Coordinates of N, CA, C and O in Angstrom, one line a residue:
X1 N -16.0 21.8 36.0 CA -15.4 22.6 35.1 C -13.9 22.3 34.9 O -13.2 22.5 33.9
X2 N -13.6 21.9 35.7 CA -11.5 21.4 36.1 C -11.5 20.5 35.0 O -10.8 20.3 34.0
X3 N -12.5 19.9 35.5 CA -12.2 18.1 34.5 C -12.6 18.4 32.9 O -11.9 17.8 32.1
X4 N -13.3 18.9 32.5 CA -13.4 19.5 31.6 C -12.0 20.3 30.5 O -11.7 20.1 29.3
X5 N -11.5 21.1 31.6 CA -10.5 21.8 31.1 C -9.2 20.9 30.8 O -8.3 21.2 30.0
X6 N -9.4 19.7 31.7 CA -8.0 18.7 31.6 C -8.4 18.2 30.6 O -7.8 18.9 29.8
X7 N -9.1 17.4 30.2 CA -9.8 16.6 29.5 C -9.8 17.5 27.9 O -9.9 16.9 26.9
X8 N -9.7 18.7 27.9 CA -9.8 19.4 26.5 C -8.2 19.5 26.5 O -7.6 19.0 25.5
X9 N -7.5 20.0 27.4 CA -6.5 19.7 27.3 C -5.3 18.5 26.3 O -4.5 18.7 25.3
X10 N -5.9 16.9 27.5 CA -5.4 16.3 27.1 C -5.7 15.6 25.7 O -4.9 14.8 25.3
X11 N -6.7 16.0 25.1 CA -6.9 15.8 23.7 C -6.2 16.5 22.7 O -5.6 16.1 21.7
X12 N -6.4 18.0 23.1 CA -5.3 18.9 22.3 C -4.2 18.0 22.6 O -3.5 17.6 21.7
X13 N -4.1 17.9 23.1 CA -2.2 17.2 23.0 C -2.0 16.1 22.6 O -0.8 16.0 22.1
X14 N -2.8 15.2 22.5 CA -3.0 14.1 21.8 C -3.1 14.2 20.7 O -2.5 13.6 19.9
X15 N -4.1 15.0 20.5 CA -4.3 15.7 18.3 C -2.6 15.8 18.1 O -1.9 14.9 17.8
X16 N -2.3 17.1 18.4 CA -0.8 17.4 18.2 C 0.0 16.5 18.1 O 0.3 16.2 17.0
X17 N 0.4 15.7 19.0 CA 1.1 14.7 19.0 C 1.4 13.7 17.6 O 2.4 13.5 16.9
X18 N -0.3 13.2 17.4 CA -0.3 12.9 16.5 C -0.2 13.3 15.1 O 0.0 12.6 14.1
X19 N -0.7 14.7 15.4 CA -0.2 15.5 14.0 C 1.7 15.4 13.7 O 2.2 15.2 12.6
X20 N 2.4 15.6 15.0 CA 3.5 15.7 14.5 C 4.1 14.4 13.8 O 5.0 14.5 13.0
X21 N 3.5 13.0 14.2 CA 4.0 11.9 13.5 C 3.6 11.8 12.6 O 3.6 10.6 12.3
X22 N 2.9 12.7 11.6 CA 2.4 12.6 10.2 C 3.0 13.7 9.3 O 2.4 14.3 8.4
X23 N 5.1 13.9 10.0 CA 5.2 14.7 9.0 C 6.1 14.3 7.7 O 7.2 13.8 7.9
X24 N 5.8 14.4 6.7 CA 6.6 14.2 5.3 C 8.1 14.2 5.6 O 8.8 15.0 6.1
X25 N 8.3 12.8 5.1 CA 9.6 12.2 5.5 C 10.6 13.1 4.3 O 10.3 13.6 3.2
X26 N 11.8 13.0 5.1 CA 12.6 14.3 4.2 C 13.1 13.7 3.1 O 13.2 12.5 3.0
X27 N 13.5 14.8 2.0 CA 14.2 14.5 0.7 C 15.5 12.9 1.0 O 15.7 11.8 0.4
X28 N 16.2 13.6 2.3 CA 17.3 12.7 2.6 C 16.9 11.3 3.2 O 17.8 10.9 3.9
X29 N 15.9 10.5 3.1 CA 15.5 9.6 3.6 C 15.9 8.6 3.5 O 16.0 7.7 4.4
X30 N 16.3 8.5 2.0 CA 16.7 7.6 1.4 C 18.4 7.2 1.7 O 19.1 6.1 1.6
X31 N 18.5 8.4 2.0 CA 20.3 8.3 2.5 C 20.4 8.1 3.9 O 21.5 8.0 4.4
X32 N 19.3 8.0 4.7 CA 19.5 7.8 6.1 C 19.3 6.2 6.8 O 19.8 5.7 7.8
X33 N 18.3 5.7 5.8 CA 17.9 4.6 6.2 C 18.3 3.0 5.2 O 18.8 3.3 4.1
X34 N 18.3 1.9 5.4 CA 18.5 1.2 4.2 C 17.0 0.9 3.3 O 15.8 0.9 3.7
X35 N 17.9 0.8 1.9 CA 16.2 0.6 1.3 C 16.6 -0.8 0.7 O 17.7 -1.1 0.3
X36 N 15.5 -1.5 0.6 CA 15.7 -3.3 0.4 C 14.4 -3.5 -0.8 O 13.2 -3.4 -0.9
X37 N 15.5 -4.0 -1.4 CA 14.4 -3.8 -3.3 C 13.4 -5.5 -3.0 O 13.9 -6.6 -2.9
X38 N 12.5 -5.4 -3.0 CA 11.1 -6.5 -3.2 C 11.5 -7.8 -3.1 O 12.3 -8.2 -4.0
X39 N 11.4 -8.2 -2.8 CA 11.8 -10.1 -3.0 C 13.3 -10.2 -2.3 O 13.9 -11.3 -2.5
X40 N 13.8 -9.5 -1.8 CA 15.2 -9.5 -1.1 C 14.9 -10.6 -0.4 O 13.7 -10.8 -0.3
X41 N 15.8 -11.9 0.3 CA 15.7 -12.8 1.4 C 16.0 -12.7 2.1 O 15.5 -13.5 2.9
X42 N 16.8 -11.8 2.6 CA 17.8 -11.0 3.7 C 16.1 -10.2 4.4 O 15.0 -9.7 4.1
X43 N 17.3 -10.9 6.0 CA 15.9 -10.1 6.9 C 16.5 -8.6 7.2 O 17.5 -8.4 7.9
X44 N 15.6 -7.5 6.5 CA 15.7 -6.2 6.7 C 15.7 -5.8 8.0 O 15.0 -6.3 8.9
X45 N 16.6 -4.7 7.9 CA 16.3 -4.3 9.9 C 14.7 -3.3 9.9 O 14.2 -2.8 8.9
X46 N 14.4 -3.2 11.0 CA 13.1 -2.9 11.1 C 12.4 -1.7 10.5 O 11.2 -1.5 10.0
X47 N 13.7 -0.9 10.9 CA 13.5 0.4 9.7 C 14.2 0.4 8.5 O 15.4 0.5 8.3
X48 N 13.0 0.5 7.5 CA 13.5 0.1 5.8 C 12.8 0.7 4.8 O 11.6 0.9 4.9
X49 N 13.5 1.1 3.6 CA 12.5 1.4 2.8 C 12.7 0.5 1.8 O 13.7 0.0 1.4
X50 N 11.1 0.3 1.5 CA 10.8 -0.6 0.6 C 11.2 -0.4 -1.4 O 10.6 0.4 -2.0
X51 N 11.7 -0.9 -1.8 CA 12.0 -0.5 -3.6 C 11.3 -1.4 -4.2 O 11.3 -2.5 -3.8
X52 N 10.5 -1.0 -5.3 CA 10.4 -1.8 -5.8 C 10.7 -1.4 -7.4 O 10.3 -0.3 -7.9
X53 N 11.1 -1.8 -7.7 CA 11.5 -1.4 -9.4 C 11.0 -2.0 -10.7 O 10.8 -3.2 -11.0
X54 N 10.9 -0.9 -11.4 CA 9.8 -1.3 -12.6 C 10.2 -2.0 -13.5 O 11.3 -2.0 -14.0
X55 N 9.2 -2.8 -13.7 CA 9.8 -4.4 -14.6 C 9.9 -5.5 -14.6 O 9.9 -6.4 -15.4
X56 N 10.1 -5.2 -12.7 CA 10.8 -6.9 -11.8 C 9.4 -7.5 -11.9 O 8.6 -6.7 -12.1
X57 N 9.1 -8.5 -11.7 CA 8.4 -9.6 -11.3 C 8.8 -9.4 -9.4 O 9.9 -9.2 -8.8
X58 N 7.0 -9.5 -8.9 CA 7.4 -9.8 -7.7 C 6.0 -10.5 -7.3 O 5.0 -10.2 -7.9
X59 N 6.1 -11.3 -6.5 CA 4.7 -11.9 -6.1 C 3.9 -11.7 -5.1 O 4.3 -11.6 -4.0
X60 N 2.7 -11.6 -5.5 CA 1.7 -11.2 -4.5 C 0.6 -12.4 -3.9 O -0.1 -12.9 -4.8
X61 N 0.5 -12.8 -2.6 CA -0.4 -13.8 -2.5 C -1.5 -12.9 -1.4 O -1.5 -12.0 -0.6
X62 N -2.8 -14.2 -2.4 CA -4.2 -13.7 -2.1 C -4.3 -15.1 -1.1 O -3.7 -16.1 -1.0
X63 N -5.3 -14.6 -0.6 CA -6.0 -15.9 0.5 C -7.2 -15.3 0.7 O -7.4 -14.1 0.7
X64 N -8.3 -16.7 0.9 CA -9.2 -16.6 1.5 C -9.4 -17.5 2.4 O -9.1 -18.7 2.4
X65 N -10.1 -16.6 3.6 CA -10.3 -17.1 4.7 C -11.2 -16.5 5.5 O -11.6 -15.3 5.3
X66 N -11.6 -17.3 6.7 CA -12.8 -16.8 7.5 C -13.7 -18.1 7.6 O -13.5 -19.1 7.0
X67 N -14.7 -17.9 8.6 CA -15.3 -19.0 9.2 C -16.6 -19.5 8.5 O -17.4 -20.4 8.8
X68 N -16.6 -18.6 7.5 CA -17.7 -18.8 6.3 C -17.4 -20.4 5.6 O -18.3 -21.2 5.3
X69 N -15.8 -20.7 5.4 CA -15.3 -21.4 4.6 C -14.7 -22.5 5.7 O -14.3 -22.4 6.8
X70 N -15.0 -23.8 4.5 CA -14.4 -24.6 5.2 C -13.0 -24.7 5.2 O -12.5 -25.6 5.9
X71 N -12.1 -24.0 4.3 CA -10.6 -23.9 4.8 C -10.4 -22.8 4.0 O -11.1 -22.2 3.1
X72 N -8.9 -22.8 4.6 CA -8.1 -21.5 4.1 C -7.6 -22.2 2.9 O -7.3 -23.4 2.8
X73 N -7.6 -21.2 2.0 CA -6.3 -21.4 0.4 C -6.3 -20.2 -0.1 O -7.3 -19.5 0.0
X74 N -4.9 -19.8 -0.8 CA -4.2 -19.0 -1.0 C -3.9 -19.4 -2.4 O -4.1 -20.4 -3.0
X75 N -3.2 -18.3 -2.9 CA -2.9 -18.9 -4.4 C -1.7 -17.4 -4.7 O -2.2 -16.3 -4.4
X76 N -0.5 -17.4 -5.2 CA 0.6 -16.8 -5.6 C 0.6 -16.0 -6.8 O 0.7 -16.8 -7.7
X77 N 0.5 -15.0 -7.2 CA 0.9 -14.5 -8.8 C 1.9 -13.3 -9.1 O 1.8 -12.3 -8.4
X78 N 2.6 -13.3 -9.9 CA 3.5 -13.0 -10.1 C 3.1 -11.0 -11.1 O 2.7 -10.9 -12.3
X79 N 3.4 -10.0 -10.2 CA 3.0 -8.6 -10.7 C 4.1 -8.2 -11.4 O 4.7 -9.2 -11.7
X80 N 4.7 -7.1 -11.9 CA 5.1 -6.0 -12.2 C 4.6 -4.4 -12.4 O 3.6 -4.1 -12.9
X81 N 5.5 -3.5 -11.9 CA 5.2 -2.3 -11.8 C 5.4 -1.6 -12.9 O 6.4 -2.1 -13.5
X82 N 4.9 -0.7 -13.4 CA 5.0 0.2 -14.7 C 6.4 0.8 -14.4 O 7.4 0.6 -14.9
X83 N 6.2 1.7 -13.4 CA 7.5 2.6 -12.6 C 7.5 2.2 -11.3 O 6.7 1.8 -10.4
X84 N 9.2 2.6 -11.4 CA 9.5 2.6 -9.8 C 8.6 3.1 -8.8 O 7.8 4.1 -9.0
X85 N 8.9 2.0 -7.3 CA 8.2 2.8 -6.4 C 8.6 2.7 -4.9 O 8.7 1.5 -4.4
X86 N 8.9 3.7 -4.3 CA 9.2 3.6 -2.6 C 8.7 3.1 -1.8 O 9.1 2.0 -2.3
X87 N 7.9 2.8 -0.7 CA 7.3 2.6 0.1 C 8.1 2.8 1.5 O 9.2 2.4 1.9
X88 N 7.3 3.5 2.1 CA 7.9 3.7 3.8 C 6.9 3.7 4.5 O 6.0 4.5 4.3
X89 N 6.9 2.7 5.5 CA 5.6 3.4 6.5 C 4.1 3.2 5.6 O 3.6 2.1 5.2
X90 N 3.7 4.5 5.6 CA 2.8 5.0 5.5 C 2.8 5.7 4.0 O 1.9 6.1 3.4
X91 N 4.4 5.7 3.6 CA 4.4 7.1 2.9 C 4.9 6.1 1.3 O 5.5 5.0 1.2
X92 N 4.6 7.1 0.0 CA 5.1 6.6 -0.8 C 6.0 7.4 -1.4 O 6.5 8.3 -0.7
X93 N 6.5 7.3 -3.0 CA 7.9 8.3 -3.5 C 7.9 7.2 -4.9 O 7.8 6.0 -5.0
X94 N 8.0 8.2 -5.9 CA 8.4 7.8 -7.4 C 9.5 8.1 -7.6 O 9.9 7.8 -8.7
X95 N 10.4 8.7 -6.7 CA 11.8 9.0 -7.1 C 12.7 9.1 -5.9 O 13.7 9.7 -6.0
X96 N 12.3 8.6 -4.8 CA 12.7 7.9 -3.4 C 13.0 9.4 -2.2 O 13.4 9.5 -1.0
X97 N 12.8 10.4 -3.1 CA 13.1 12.1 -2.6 C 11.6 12.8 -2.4 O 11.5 13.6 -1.5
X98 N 10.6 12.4 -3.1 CA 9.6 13.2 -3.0 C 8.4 12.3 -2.3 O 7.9 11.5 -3.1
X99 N 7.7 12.3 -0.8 CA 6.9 11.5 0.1 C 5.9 12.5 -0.1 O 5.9 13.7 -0.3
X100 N 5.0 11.3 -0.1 CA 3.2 11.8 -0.4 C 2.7 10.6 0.6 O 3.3 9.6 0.5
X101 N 1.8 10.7 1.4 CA 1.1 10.0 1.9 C 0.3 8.8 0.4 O -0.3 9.1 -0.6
X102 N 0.9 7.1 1.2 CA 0.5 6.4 -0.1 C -0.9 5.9 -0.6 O -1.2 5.1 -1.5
X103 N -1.5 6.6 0.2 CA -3.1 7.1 -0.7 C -3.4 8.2 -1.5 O -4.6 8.3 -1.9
X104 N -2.5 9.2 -1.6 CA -2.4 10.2 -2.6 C -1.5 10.0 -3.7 O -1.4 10.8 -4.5
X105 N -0.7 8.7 -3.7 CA 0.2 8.4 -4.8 C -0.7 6.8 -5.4 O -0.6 6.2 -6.4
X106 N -1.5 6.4 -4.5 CA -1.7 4.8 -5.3 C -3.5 4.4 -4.6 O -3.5 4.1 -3.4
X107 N -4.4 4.4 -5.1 CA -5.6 4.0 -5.3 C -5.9 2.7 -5.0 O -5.5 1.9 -5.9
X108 N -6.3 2.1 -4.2 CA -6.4 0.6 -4.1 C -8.2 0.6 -3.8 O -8.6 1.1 -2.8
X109 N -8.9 -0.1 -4.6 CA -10.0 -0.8 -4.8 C -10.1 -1.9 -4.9 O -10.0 -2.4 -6.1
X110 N -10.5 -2.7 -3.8 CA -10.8 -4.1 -3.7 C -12.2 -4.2 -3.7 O -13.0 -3.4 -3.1
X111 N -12.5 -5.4 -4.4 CA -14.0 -5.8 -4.7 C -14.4 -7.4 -4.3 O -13.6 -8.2 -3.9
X112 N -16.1 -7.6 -4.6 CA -15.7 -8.9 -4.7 C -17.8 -9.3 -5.1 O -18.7 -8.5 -5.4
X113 N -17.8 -10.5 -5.0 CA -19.1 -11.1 -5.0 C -19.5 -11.9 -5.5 O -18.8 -12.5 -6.3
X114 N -20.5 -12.3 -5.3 CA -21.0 -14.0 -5.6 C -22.1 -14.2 -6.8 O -22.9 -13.3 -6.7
X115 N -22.4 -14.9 -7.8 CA -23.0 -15.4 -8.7 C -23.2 -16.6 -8.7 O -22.9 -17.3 -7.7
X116 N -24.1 -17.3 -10.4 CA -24.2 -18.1 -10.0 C -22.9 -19.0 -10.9 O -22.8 -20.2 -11.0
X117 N -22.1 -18.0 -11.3 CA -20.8 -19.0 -11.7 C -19.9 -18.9 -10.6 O -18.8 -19.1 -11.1
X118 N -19.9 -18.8 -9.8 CA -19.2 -18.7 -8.4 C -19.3 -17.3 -8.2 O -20.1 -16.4 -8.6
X119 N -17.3 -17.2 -7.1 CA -17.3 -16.2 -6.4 C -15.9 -15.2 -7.4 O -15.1 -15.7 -8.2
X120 N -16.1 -14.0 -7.0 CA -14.9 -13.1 -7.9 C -14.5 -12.1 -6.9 O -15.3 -11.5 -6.2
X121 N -13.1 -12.0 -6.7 CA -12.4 -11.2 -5.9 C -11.5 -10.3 -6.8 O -11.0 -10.8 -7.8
X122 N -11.3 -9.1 -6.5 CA -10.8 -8.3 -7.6 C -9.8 -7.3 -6.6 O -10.3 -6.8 -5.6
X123 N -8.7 -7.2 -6.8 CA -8.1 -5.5 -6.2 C -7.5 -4.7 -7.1 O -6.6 -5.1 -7.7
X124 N -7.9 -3.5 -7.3 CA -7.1 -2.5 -8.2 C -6.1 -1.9 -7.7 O -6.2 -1.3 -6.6
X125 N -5.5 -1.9 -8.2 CA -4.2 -0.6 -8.0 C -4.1 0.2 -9.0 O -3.5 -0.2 -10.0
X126 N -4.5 1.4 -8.9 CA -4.1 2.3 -10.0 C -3.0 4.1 -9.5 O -2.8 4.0 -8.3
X127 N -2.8 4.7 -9.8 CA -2.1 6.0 -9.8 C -3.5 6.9 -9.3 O -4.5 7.0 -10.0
X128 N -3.3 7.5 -8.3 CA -4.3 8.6 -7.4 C -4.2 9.9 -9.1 O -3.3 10.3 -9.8
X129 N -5.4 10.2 -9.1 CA -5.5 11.3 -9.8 C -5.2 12.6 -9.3 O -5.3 13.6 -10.1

């Protein structure tokens, strides 16, 4: 019954714990930490927030890989964002003040599959409804 009680114990405390590291990063976040806009070359210190700003060109590389294939290749393309966007962590921001966890601000659906005109890999990114 002891071990029991440690054991419920130590899980409650473990939930909690991790509940408290999942709290909404404050309004002043932006003023506390450095934020480093997309394609920067400069190596950012470890804590950063991410900018990316609507308009810019920034590039995204895809790769495939795995032991299915006889080699790896990758291929570069060049995005733009509608509107600005934060990135921290976990967390996202349209106006670098207001954090939503970045699956309640951005939708990501990746796809994929095979025919007989080959293969098609797809990812969406759309705005969370």
């Amino acid at each position: 019954m002891r071990i029991i009680k440690i054991t419920t114990l130590g899980l409650l405390l473990t939930y909690l714990l991790g509940c408290a590291s999942m709290n909404t990063p404050s309004p002043s976040l932006i003023t506390e930490i450095p934020v480093v806009t997309i394609g920067d070359t400069n190596h950012p210190p470890e804590r950063h927030i991410v900018f990316i700003p609507a308009n810019i060109e920034f590039p995204i590389n895809f790769s495939v890989k795995g032991n299915v294939f006889n080699k790896v290749v990758s291929s570069k393309v060049m995005v733009s964002f509608k509107d600005d966007i934060y990135l921290y962590k976990y967390w996202a921001s349209l106006d670098g003040k207001t954090w939503v966890n970045s699956h309640k601000l951005l939708n990501v659906e990746p796809s994929g599959g095979f025919d007989a005109s080959g293969g098609k890999i797809e990812a969406r990114l759309d705005f969370s409804k």
